[in-house]
Amino acid sequence: MTLRRTSLYIPGNNPGMLLNAAVYGADSIVLDLEDAVSVAEKDAARILVRNALRSISYRDVEVTVRVNSLSTPFGREDFEEIVPLAPSVLRLPKCETADDVLRAEKLIGELEEKSGVPAGSVKLIPIIESAFGASNLPEIVRSSPRVAALNFGAEDYTADLGAERTKEGRELDDIRSRIVAAARIAGIQALDSVFADVNDSEGLFEEAFRVRRLGFDGKSVIHPRQIAIVHRAFTPSEKEIEYAGRVVAAIEEAAVRKSGVVALNGRMIDAPVVAKARKVLALAEAAGVHRIEESRP
Amino acid sequence: MRSNGIGRILPESIPGMDVFRPFEKAGSGPSGPSVFQVPKREPKVLACLEEAFRKADVRDGMTISFHHHLRNGDLVVNMALDVLSGMGIRNLVLAPSALFPVHREVLRHVQSGTVRAIQGSVNGPVGRAVSEGLFDLPVILRSHGGRVRAMQAGELSVDIAVIAAPSADCMGNISGVSGPSACGSLGYAFSDACYARQVIAVTDNLVPYPAVPYSLPQTLVDWVVPVERIGDPEQIVSGTLRITRDPLRLVIAEQVARVVESSGLLRDGFSMQAGAGGISLAASDFIRERMRAARIQGSFISGGITGQSVEMLEEGLFQALLDVQSFDLAAAASLARNPAHLEMSASFYANTAAKGCVVDMLDVAVLGATQVDTDFNVNVNTESDGVLLHGIGGHMDTAAGAKMTVIVTPLLRGRMPMVVDRVLTVTTPGETVDVVVTERGVAVNPIRKDLLENLRGKGLRLLDIHDLEREAKSITGVPRSPEFGEKIVGVVEYRDGGVIDVIRQRL
């Protein structure tokens, strides 16, 4: 599974930032054609991002592009220029219905075929940022096999709701939980919104830690400085890693012994526990925290 | 048997003394090079600089030295040259420890014939003029340590040292820590005071005798000239130096800290020098966090000292600061009050011909570059366009001494690659450079296999320096090389006096 603890937004009209987007250590980068780019700059950004995808090596970082919605005058051209360069993912802003995904899917399919990009290779991450979108979560996640994750956009969502965006974020607990639940229906990732105050490291850590406990797999960031903080929040504790290591060791041993039922410390270990343990270990490895080798009982 | 001036009977000979001279009368002894040259009753304090130059017997073609502790706020170099030019003196050799943009006035004196050549660091406009071929003779560039060595060896023979003195008393005891133009350490001025034939202190703060504390003692100073102002305080020391907020530079700084942490050198007794550049300050901050977390008790920080170094001293992370140059107000203030914050001379700091210098005790030096090449040679003098814009500072000295020398540079600056096949000018030889850290990867000098082993598996992107060079080239392409003429405009002297490179006129 692709690790997406952090998705770093890069304004599509900034050549220097496009050039260096991969060096900050984010798991995924979002070359942005949408809200970071003013209307007057839309075409310039589209050309820059297209050329960046053509010529810049982003190494092992996942490259995604936030295109404009197909219901804006810029969306279609964004797709036409970007899809032929086979980015891993298009992020679909202001996604509200299954139909929004299907329209994107159809267009991507045509463009893939036309430009020789392997069919189905460009994935989609819908961004949920309205009450209407929030009301259609199960339909949206099930609408297409291209949907790779569900992304929450808190700023627009609270604006749409008329709610106040507070630091504690209680007003968002419900929608966040629903996004995680919907993502799980389709077995995909749930990714949280940005944290706007780049100077508040503590606030960012708290929010990231909280959403991780809600079940999110990662969080968008708008400044490179936020990356290490979010990664820290998404790094499992030593205790978690140790337990996960023992779970996996037990299940592997059971496989060798061809034993059906596995227990650890008198507790049944079933598939979800194992899946969770594997996820913890993957996160730990990504964070450079080494797996603690347990001596087997 | 004979009697001396007060009637004591002295023998004709004294065992162990080939010759001896009977005492005559107090104050009547002969003067000479090894004896105090100023008749006792003549006051050292003179009315103006012209009088001092006359007393110092200034002549055409002499070598005049200056220190650069007042940096871009210095008024003394321009003042002295105006006086010398007014006296009709010609063909002088300037031997400043460094010149700054404020000294572009020097160019006028070159055109008029007052100044013929420079032996010293040149920053900014004077460097540009050197590159354009303004001078007949090449500028001789030396490191801080190398400059002292050259004076000691008689290769740089200074006739008159003009020392900007933030405080001085009537006998010429000089201090940098007080007065309206306080600059903190006077580290680079020690050699000038020691080796120049005549020493003139210029001060805007004449204090009652004795000046307490003092750095340069009266035993070395011939004349004292009070003037209205020697410096512009705004330009002398920075308020607070800013740690970079540029995320790209922070990536570099974070990796430097990781390299230091993994090198095996970050343990009790750790010593370092990092400088005042944005990346260096940020790297020091990251190292500081790691020292705190691991409860490491360091030994010393040396070189140019900043408020950040002062904080680390006061926090107990280091035992001492060895200060050759105070970069900001906090450093200057700390030097004045904290006994663990020591002023040191350039010789003590970096002179390879001294009987021991600080750089040889350094664990880690974090240094900048304008270019690095695949042999790890470092250029700090010329920019990518071949123009001489910077002095050497202590670069080659610390690189030679430190157990690990880390060069920090963005891989790209604007459209130019910073890791290249061959640097335009070699300042510091690759054999003294251990690691190059860029935002796109870390290259370890292959002669340091031990270090490479330590750095593996530590989350660093370790690359062969050639791969780093190729990566830069893949983004920028190969820039057209600047065009140079035949004329040699600069000589880069290694700290031992050997010529490591020459700089040619930029066409």
PDB file of C-alpha atoms in Angstrom, chain A residues 41-254:
ATOM      1  CA  GLU A  41      -2.486  32.147 -13.799  1.00  0.00           C
ATOM      2  CA  LYS A  42      -4.434  28.987 -14.589  1.00  0.00           C
ATOM      3  CA  ASP A  43      -2.975  28.392 -18.035  1.00  0.00           C
ATOM      4  CA  ALA A  44       0.579  29.257 -16.966  1.00  0.00           C
ATOM      5  CA  ALA A  45       0.350  26.818 -14.063  1.00  0.00           C
ATOM      6  CA  ARG A  46      -1.051  24.093 -16.304  1.00  0.00           C
ATOM      7  CA  ILE A  47       1.886  24.458 -18.686  1.00  0.00           C
ATOM      8  CA  LEU A  48       4.417  24.547 -15.863  1.00  0.00           C
ATOM      9  CA  VAL A  49       3.015  21.468 -14.161  1.00  0.00           C
ATOM     10  CA  ARG A  50       2.843  19.618 -17.470  1.00  0.00           C
ATOM     11  CA  ASN A  51       6.487  20.442 -18.161  1.00  0.00           C
ATOM     12  CA  ALA A  52       7.479  19.551 -14.605  1.00  0.00           C
ATOM     13  CA  LEU A  53       5.885  16.105 -15.015  1.00  0.00           C
ATOM     14  CA  ARG A  54       7.737  15.707 -18.282  1.00  0.00           C
ATOM     15  CA  SER A  55      11.184  16.709 -17.153  1.00  0.00           C
ATOM     16  CA  ILE A  56      11.653  16.571 -13.402  1.00  0.00           C
ATOM     17  CA  SER A  57      12.541  13.390 -11.581  1.00  0.00           C
ATOM     18  CA  TYR A  58      10.590  13.208  -8.352  1.00  0.00           C
ATOM     19  CA  ARG A  59      12.427  10.052  -7.321  1.00  0.00           C
ATOM     20  CA  ASP A  60      10.335   7.794  -5.102  1.00  0.00           C
ATOM     21  CA  VAL A  61       7.821  10.459  -4.113  1.00  0.00           C
ATOM     22  CA  GLU A  62       4.249   9.925  -5.256  1.00  0.00           C
ATOM     23  CA  VAL A  63       3.305  12.633  -7.732  1.00  0.00           C
ATOM     24  CA  THR A  64      -0.303  13.776  -7.753  1.00  0.00           C
ATOM     25  CA  VAL A  65      -1.993  16.762  -9.365  1.00  0.00           C
ATOM     26  CA  ARG A  66      -4.944  18.672  -7.998  1.00  0.00           C
ATOM     27  CA  VAL A  67      -6.854  19.594 -11.122  1.00  0.00           C
ATOM     28  CA  ASN A  68      -9.727  22.051 -11.292  1.00  0.00           C
ATOM     29  CA  SER A  69     -13.173  20.577 -11.028  1.00  0.00           C
ATOM     30  CA  LEU A  70     -14.743  19.564 -14.318  1.00  0.00           C
ATOM     31  CA  SER A  71     -17.593  21.915 -13.522  1.00  0.00           C
ATOM     32  CA  THR A  72     -15.227  24.904 -13.861  1.00  0.00           C
ATOM     33  CA  PRO A  73     -13.994  26.306 -17.186  1.00  0.00           C
ATOM     34  CA  PHE A  74     -10.467  25.025 -16.436  1.00  0.00           C
ATOM     35  CA  GLY A  75     -11.094  21.417 -15.477  1.00  0.00           C
ATOM     36  CA  ARG A  76     -11.292  19.798 -18.871  1.00  0.00           C
ATOM     37  CA  GLU A  77      -8.099  21.367 -20.162  1.00  0.00           C
ATOM     38  CA  ASP A  78      -6.284  20.372 -16.980  1.00  0.00           C
ATOM     39  CA  PHE A  79      -7.224  16.742 -17.573  1.00  0.00           C
ATOM     40  CA  GLU A  80      -6.237  16.919 -21.228  1.00  0.00           C
ATOM     41  CA  GLU A  81      -2.793  18.268 -20.490  1.00  0.00           C
ATOM     42  CA  ILE A  82      -2.013  16.249 -17.371  1.00  0.00           C
ATOM     43  CA  VAL A  83      -3.382  12.724 -17.886  1.00  0.00           C
ATOM     44  CA  PRO A  84      -1.111  11.955 -20.883  1.00  0.00           C
ATOM     45  CA  LEU A  85       1.872  12.392 -18.536  1.00  0.00           C
ATOM     46  CA  ALA A  86       0.572   9.602 -16.303  1.00  0.00           C
ATOM     47  CA  PRO A  87       0.629  11.118 -12.835  1.00  0.00           C
ATOM     48  CA  SER A  88      -0.122   8.534 -10.131  1.00  0.00           C
ATOM     49  CA  VAL A  89      -3.193  10.368  -8.958  1.00  0.00           C
ATOM     50  CA  LEU A  90      -5.510  13.226  -9.811  1.00  0.00           C
ATOM     51  CA  ARG A  91      -7.028  14.882  -6.780  1.00  0.00           C
ATOM     52  CA  LEU A  92     -10.596  15.927  -7.498  1.00  0.00           C
ATOM     53  CA  PRO A  93     -11.632  19.026  -5.593  1.00  0.00           C
ATOM     54  CA  LYS A  94     -15.181  19.799  -4.511  1.00  0.00           C
ATOM     55  CA  CYS A  95     -16.318  16.283  -5.226  1.00  0.00           C
ATOM     56  CA  GLU A  96     -19.978  15.933  -4.267  1.00  0.00           C
ATOM     57  CA  THR A  97     -21.510  12.984  -6.061  1.00  0.00           C
ATOM     58  CA  ALA A  98     -20.636   9.658  -7.602  1.00  0.00           C
ATOM     59  CA  ASP A  99     -21.338  11.331 -10.901  1.00  0.00           C
ATOM     60  CA  ASP A 100     -18.455  13.781 -10.348  1.00  0.00           C
ATOM     61  CA  VAL A 101     -16.129  10.788 -10.055  1.00  0.00           C
ATOM     62  CA  LEU A 102     -17.662   9.025 -13.029  1.00  0.00           C
ATOM     63  CA  ARG A 103     -17.256  12.046 -15.293  1.00  0.00           C
ATOM     64  CA  ALA A 104     -13.615  12.282 -14.287  1.00  0.00           C
ATOM     65  CA  GLU A 105     -13.141   8.567 -14.760  1.00  0.00           C
ATOM     66  CA  LYS A 106     -14.650   8.614 -18.215  1.00  0.00           C
ATOM     67  CA  LEU A 107     -12.468  11.473 -19.363  1.00  0.00           C
ATOM     68  CA  ILE A 108      -9.334   9.937 -17.865  1.00  0.00           C
ATOM     69  CA  GLY A 109     -10.118   6.634 -19.578  1.00  0.00           C
ATOM     70  CA  GLU A 110     -10.420   8.334 -22.963  1.00  0.00           C
ATOM     71  CA  LEU A 111      -7.238  10.310 -22.454  1.00  0.00           C
ATOM     72  CA  GLU A 112      -5.308   7.266 -21.271  1.00  0.00           C
ATOM     73  CA  GLU A 113      -6.307   5.396 -24.367  1.00  0.00           C
ATOM     74  CA  LYS A 114      -5.507   8.281 -26.675  1.00  0.00           C
ATOM     75  CA  SER A 115      -2.086   8.899 -25.206  1.00  0.00           C
ATOM     76  CA  GLY A 116      -0.955   5.330 -24.614  1.00  0.00           C
ATOM     77  CA  VAL A 117      -1.064   5.519 -20.831  1.00  0.00           C
ATOM     78  CA  PRO A 118      -1.890   2.050 -19.416  1.00  0.00           C
ATOM     79  CA  ALA A 119      -5.623   1.885 -18.796  1.00  0.00           C
ATOM     80  CA  GLY A 120      -6.603   2.464 -15.193  1.00  0.00           C
ATOM     81  CA  SER A 121      -3.179   3.641 -14.079  1.00  0.00           C
ATOM     82  CA  VAL A 122      -4.203   7.179 -13.157  1.00  0.00           C
ATOM     83  CA  LYS A 123      -6.003   6.976  -9.824  1.00  0.00           C
ATOM     84  CA  LEU A 124      -8.411   9.423  -8.245  1.00  0.00           C
ATOM     85  CA  ILE A 125      -8.595  10.954  -4.799  1.00  0.00           C
ATOM     86  CA  PRO A 126     -11.892  12.800  -4.338  1.00  0.00           C
ATOM     87  CA  ILE A 127     -11.750  15.726  -1.947  1.00  0.00           C
ATOM     88  CA  ILE A 128     -14.849  16.098   0.209  1.00  0.00           C
ATOM     89  CA  GLU A 129     -15.391  19.695   1.160  1.00  0.00           C
ATOM     90  CA  SER A 130     -19.123  20.352   1.213  1.00  0.00           C
ATOM     91  CA  ALA A 131     -22.155  19.189   3.122  1.00  0.00           C
ATOM     92  CA  PHE A 132     -23.579  17.743  -0.057  1.00  0.00           C
ATOM     93  CA  GLY A 133     -20.400  15.790  -0.726  1.00  0.00           C
ATOM     94  CA  ALA A 134     -20.461  14.545   2.865  1.00  0.00           C
ATOM     95  CA  SER A 135     -23.958  13.210   2.343  1.00  0.00           C
ATOM     96  CA  ASN A 136     -22.830  10.981  -0.545  1.00  0.00           C
ATOM     97  CA  LEU A 137     -19.731   9.371   0.869  1.00  0.00           C
ATOM     98  CA  PRO A 138     -20.599   5.681   0.372  1.00  0.00           C
ATOM     99  CA  GLU A 139     -21.639   6.293  -3.273  1.00  0.00           C
ATOM    100  CA  ILE A 140     -18.500   8.264  -3.971  1.00  0.00           C
ATOM    101  CA  VAL A 141     -16.060   5.679  -2.626  1.00  0.00           C
ATOM    102  CA  ARG A 142     -17.806   2.871  -4.485  1.00  0.00           C
ATOM    103  CA  SER A 143     -18.192   4.715  -7.761  1.00  0.00           C
ATOM    104  CA  SER A 144     -14.917   3.688  -9.357  1.00  0.00           C
ATOM    105  CA  PRO A 145     -12.001   1.322  -8.862  1.00  0.00           C
ATOM    106  CA  ARG A 146      -9.748   4.312  -9.532  1.00  0.00           C
ATOM    107  CA  VAL A 147     -10.640   5.875  -6.206  1.00  0.00           C
ATOM    108  CA  ALA A 148      -7.481   5.388  -4.145  1.00  0.00           C
ATOM    109  CA  ALA A 149      -8.292   7.438  -1.065  1.00  0.00           C
ATOM    110  CA  LEU A 150     -10.784   9.887   0.337  1.00  0.00           C
ATOM    111  CA  ASN A 151      -9.502  13.331   1.174  1.00  0.00           C
ATOM    112  CA  PHE A 152     -11.164  15.769   3.546  1.00  0.00           C
ATOM    113  CA  GLY A 153     -11.073  19.542   2.926  1.00  0.00           C
ATOM    114  CA  ALA A 154     -11.916  21.234   6.207  1.00  0.00           C
ATOM    115  CA  GLU A 155     -11.720  24.884   5.221  1.00  0.00           C
ATOM    116  CA  ASP A 156     -14.326  24.768   2.500  1.00  0.00           C
ATOM    117  CA  TYR A 157     -16.402  22.307   4.496  1.00  0.00           C
ATOM    118  CA  THR A 158     -16.759  24.564   7.538  1.00  0.00           C
ATOM    119  CA  ALA A 159     -17.459  27.517   5.256  1.00  0.00           C
ATOM    120  CA  ASP A 160     -20.198  25.525   3.559  1.00  0.00           C
ATOM    121  CA  LEU A 161     -21.629  24.516   6.911  1.00  0.00           C
ATOM    122  CA  GLY A 162     -21.433  27.995   8.325  1.00  0.00           C
ATOM    123  CA  ALA A 163     -19.540  26.484  11.233  1.00  0.00           C
ATOM    124  CA  GLU A 164     -16.654  28.099  12.980  1.00  0.00           C
ATOM    125  CA  ARG A 165     -13.285  26.431  12.396  1.00  0.00           C
ATOM    126  CA  THR A 166     -11.775  26.092  15.838  1.00  0.00           C
ATOM    127  CA  LYS A 167      -8.376  24.927  16.908  1.00  0.00           C
ATOM    128  CA  GLU A 168      -9.857  22.021  18.841  1.00  0.00           C
ATOM    129  CA  GLY A 169     -11.832  20.984  15.767  1.00  0.00           C
ATOM    130  CA  ARG A 170     -14.800  19.403  17.604  1.00  0.00           C
ATOM    131  CA  GLU A 171     -17.052  20.722  14.850  1.00  0.00           C
ATOM    132  CA  LEU A 172     -15.283  18.322  12.491  1.00  0.00           C
ATOM    133  CA  ASP A 173     -15.224  15.156  14.606  1.00  0.00           C
ATOM    134  CA  ASP A 174     -18.373  13.783  13.072  1.00  0.00           C
ATOM    135  CA  ILE A 175     -17.504  14.341   9.426  1.00  0.00           C
ATOM    136  CA  ARG A 176     -13.983  13.076   9.970  1.00  0.00           C
ATOM    137  CA  SER A 177     -15.250   9.839  11.456  1.00  0.00           C
ATOM    138  CA  ARG A 178     -17.695   9.428   8.605  1.00  0.00           C
ATOM    139  CA  ILE A 179     -14.935   9.945   6.065  1.00  0.00           C
ATOM    140  CA  VAL A 180     -12.813   7.272   7.722  1.00  0.00           C
ATOM    141  CA  ALA A 181     -15.764   4.898   7.831  1.00  0.00           C
ATOM    142  CA  ALA A 182     -16.595   5.516   4.191  1.00  0.00           C
ATOM    143  CA  ALA A 183     -12.987   4.956   3.169  1.00  0.00           C
ATOM    144  CA  ARG A 184     -13.015   1.632   4.981  1.00  0.00           C
ATOM    145  CA  ILE A 185     -16.099   0.514   3.074  1.00  0.00           C
ATOM    146  CA  ALA A 186     -13.973   0.567  -0.042  1.00  0.00           C
ATOM    147  CA  GLY A 187     -10.778  -0.501   1.676  1.00  0.00           C
ATOM    148  CA  ILE A 188      -9.046   2.752   0.796  1.00  0.00           C
ATOM    149  CA  GLN A 189      -7.147   5.421   2.720  1.00  0.00           C
ATOM    150  CA  ALA A 190      -8.610   8.408   4.522  1.00  0.00           C
ATOM    151  CA  LEU A 191      -6.570  11.593   4.284  1.00  0.00           C
ATOM    152  CA  ASP A 192      -7.132  14.646   6.433  1.00  0.00           C
ATOM    153  CA  SER A 193      -7.250  18.307   5.579  1.00  0.00           C
ATOM    154  CA  VAL A 194      -4.474  20.902   5.858  1.00  0.00           C
ATOM    155  CA  PHE A 195      -3.612  22.730   9.077  1.00  0.00           C
ATOM    156  CA  ALA A 196      -3.454  26.364   8.079  1.00  0.00           C
ATOM    157  CA  ASP A 197      -1.234  27.954  10.740  1.00  0.00           C
ATOM    158  CA  VAL A 198       2.281  27.057   9.625  1.00  0.00           C
ATOM    159  CA  ASN A 199       3.785  28.669  12.717  1.00  0.00           C
ATOM    160  CA  ASP A 200       1.838  26.525  15.176  1.00  0.00           C
ATOM    161  CA  SER A 201       3.840  23.307  15.339  1.00  0.00           C
ATOM    162  CA  GLU A 202       2.195  22.144  18.522  1.00  0.00           C
ATOM    163  CA  GLY A 203      -1.316  22.678  17.183  1.00  0.00           C
ATOM    164  CA  LEU A 204      -0.413  20.805  14.039  1.00  0.00           C
ATOM    165  CA  PHE A 205       1.003  17.882  15.988  1.00  0.00           C
ATOM    166  CA  GLU A 206      -2.066  17.667  18.188  1.00  0.00           C
ATOM    167  CA  GLU A 207      -4.424  17.736  15.243  1.00  0.00           C
ATOM    168  CA  ALA A 208      -2.383  15.168  13.314  1.00  0.00           C
ATOM    169  CA  PHE A 209      -2.191  12.907  16.344  1.00  0.00           C
ATOM    170  CA  ARG A 210      -5.936  13.224  16.881  1.00  0.00           C
ATOM    171  CA  VAL A 211      -6.874  12.378  13.310  1.00  0.00           C
ATOM    172  CA  ARG A 212      -4.530   9.435  13.325  1.00  0.00           C
ATOM    173  CA  ARG A 213      -6.436   8.078  16.313  1.00  0.00           C
ATOM    174  CA  LEU A 214      -9.674   8.605  14.398  1.00  0.00           C
ATOM    175  CA  GLY A 215      -8.249   6.300  11.763  1.00  0.00           C
ATOM    176  CA  PHE A 216      -6.829   8.682   9.164  1.00  0.00           C
ATOM    177  CA  ASP A 217      -3.818   7.520   7.176  1.00  0.00           C
ATOM    178  CA  GLY A 218      -2.315  10.934   6.562  1.00  0.00           C
ATOM    179  CA  LYS A 219      -2.749  14.641   6.333  1.00  0.00           C
ATOM    180  CA  SER A 220      -2.218  17.335   3.726  1.00  0.00           C
ATOM    181  CA  VAL A 221       0.476  19.916   4.429  1.00  0.00           C
ATOM    182  CA  ILE A 222       1.008  23.348   2.961  1.00  0.00           C
ATOM    183  CA  HIS A 223       4.567  23.993   4.111  1.00  0.00           C
ATOM    184  CA  PRO A 224       7.635  21.740   4.151  1.00  0.00           C
ATOM    185  CA  ARG A 225       8.118  22.585   7.807  1.00  0.00           C
ATOM    186  CA  GLN A 226       4.924  20.682   8.604  1.00  0.00           C
ATOM    187  CA  ILE A 227       6.145  17.395   7.156  1.00  0.00           C
ATOM    188  CA  ALA A 228       8.368  16.173   9.974  1.00  0.00           C
ATOM    189  CA  ILE A 229       5.728  17.128  12.535  1.00  0.00           C
ATOM    190  CA  VAL A 230       2.984  15.148  10.832  1.00  0.00           C
ATOM    191  CA  HIS A 231       5.320  12.201  10.321  1.00  0.00           C
ATOM    192  CA  ARG A 232       6.084  12.264  14.006  1.00  0.00           C
ATOM    193  CA  ALA A 233       2.373  12.207  14.802  1.00  0.00           C
ATOM    194  CA  PHE A 234       1.952   9.251  12.474  1.00  0.00           C
ATOM    195  CA  THR A 235       4.870   7.321  13.940  1.00  0.00           C
ATOM    196  CA  PRO A 236       3.667   4.523  16.185  1.00  0.00           C
ATOM    197  CA  SER A 237       4.941   4.435  19.743  1.00  0.00           C
ATOM    198  CA  GLU A 238       7.555   1.904  20.801  1.00  0.00           C
ATOM    199  CA  LYS A 239       4.881  -0.046  22.630  1.00  0.00           C
ATOM    200  CA  GLU A 240       2.676  -0.208  19.562  1.00  0.00           C
ATOM    201  CA  ILE A 241       5.588  -1.342  17.423  1.00  0.00           C
ATOM    202  CA  GLU A 242       6.603  -3.978  19.895  1.00  0.00           C
ATOM    203  CA  TYR A 243       3.076  -5.369  20.121  1.00  0.00           C
ATOM    204  CA  ALA A 244       2.662  -5.324  16.348  1.00  0.00           C
ATOM    205  CA  GLY A 245       5.942  -7.164  15.980  1.00  0.00           C
ATOM    206  CA  ARG A 246       4.745  -9.877  18.322  1.00  0.00           C
ATOM    207  CA  VAL A 247       1.421 -10.183  16.532  1.00  0.00           C
ATOM    208  CA  VAL A 248       3.113 -10.641  13.174  1.00  0.00           C
ATOM    209  CA  ALA A 249       5.646 -13.063  14.616  1.00  0.00           C
ATOM    210  CA  ALA A 250       2.850 -15.120  16.147  1.00  0.00           C
ATOM    211  CA  ILE A 251       0.875 -15.238  12.934  1.00  0.00           C
ATOM    212  CA  GLU A 252       3.951 -16.218  10.939  1.00  0.00           C
ATOM    213  CA  GLU A 253       4.761 -18.962  13.370  1.00  0.00           C
ATOM    214  CA  ALA A 254       1.188 -20.193  13.223  1.00  0.00           C
TER     215      ALA A 254
END
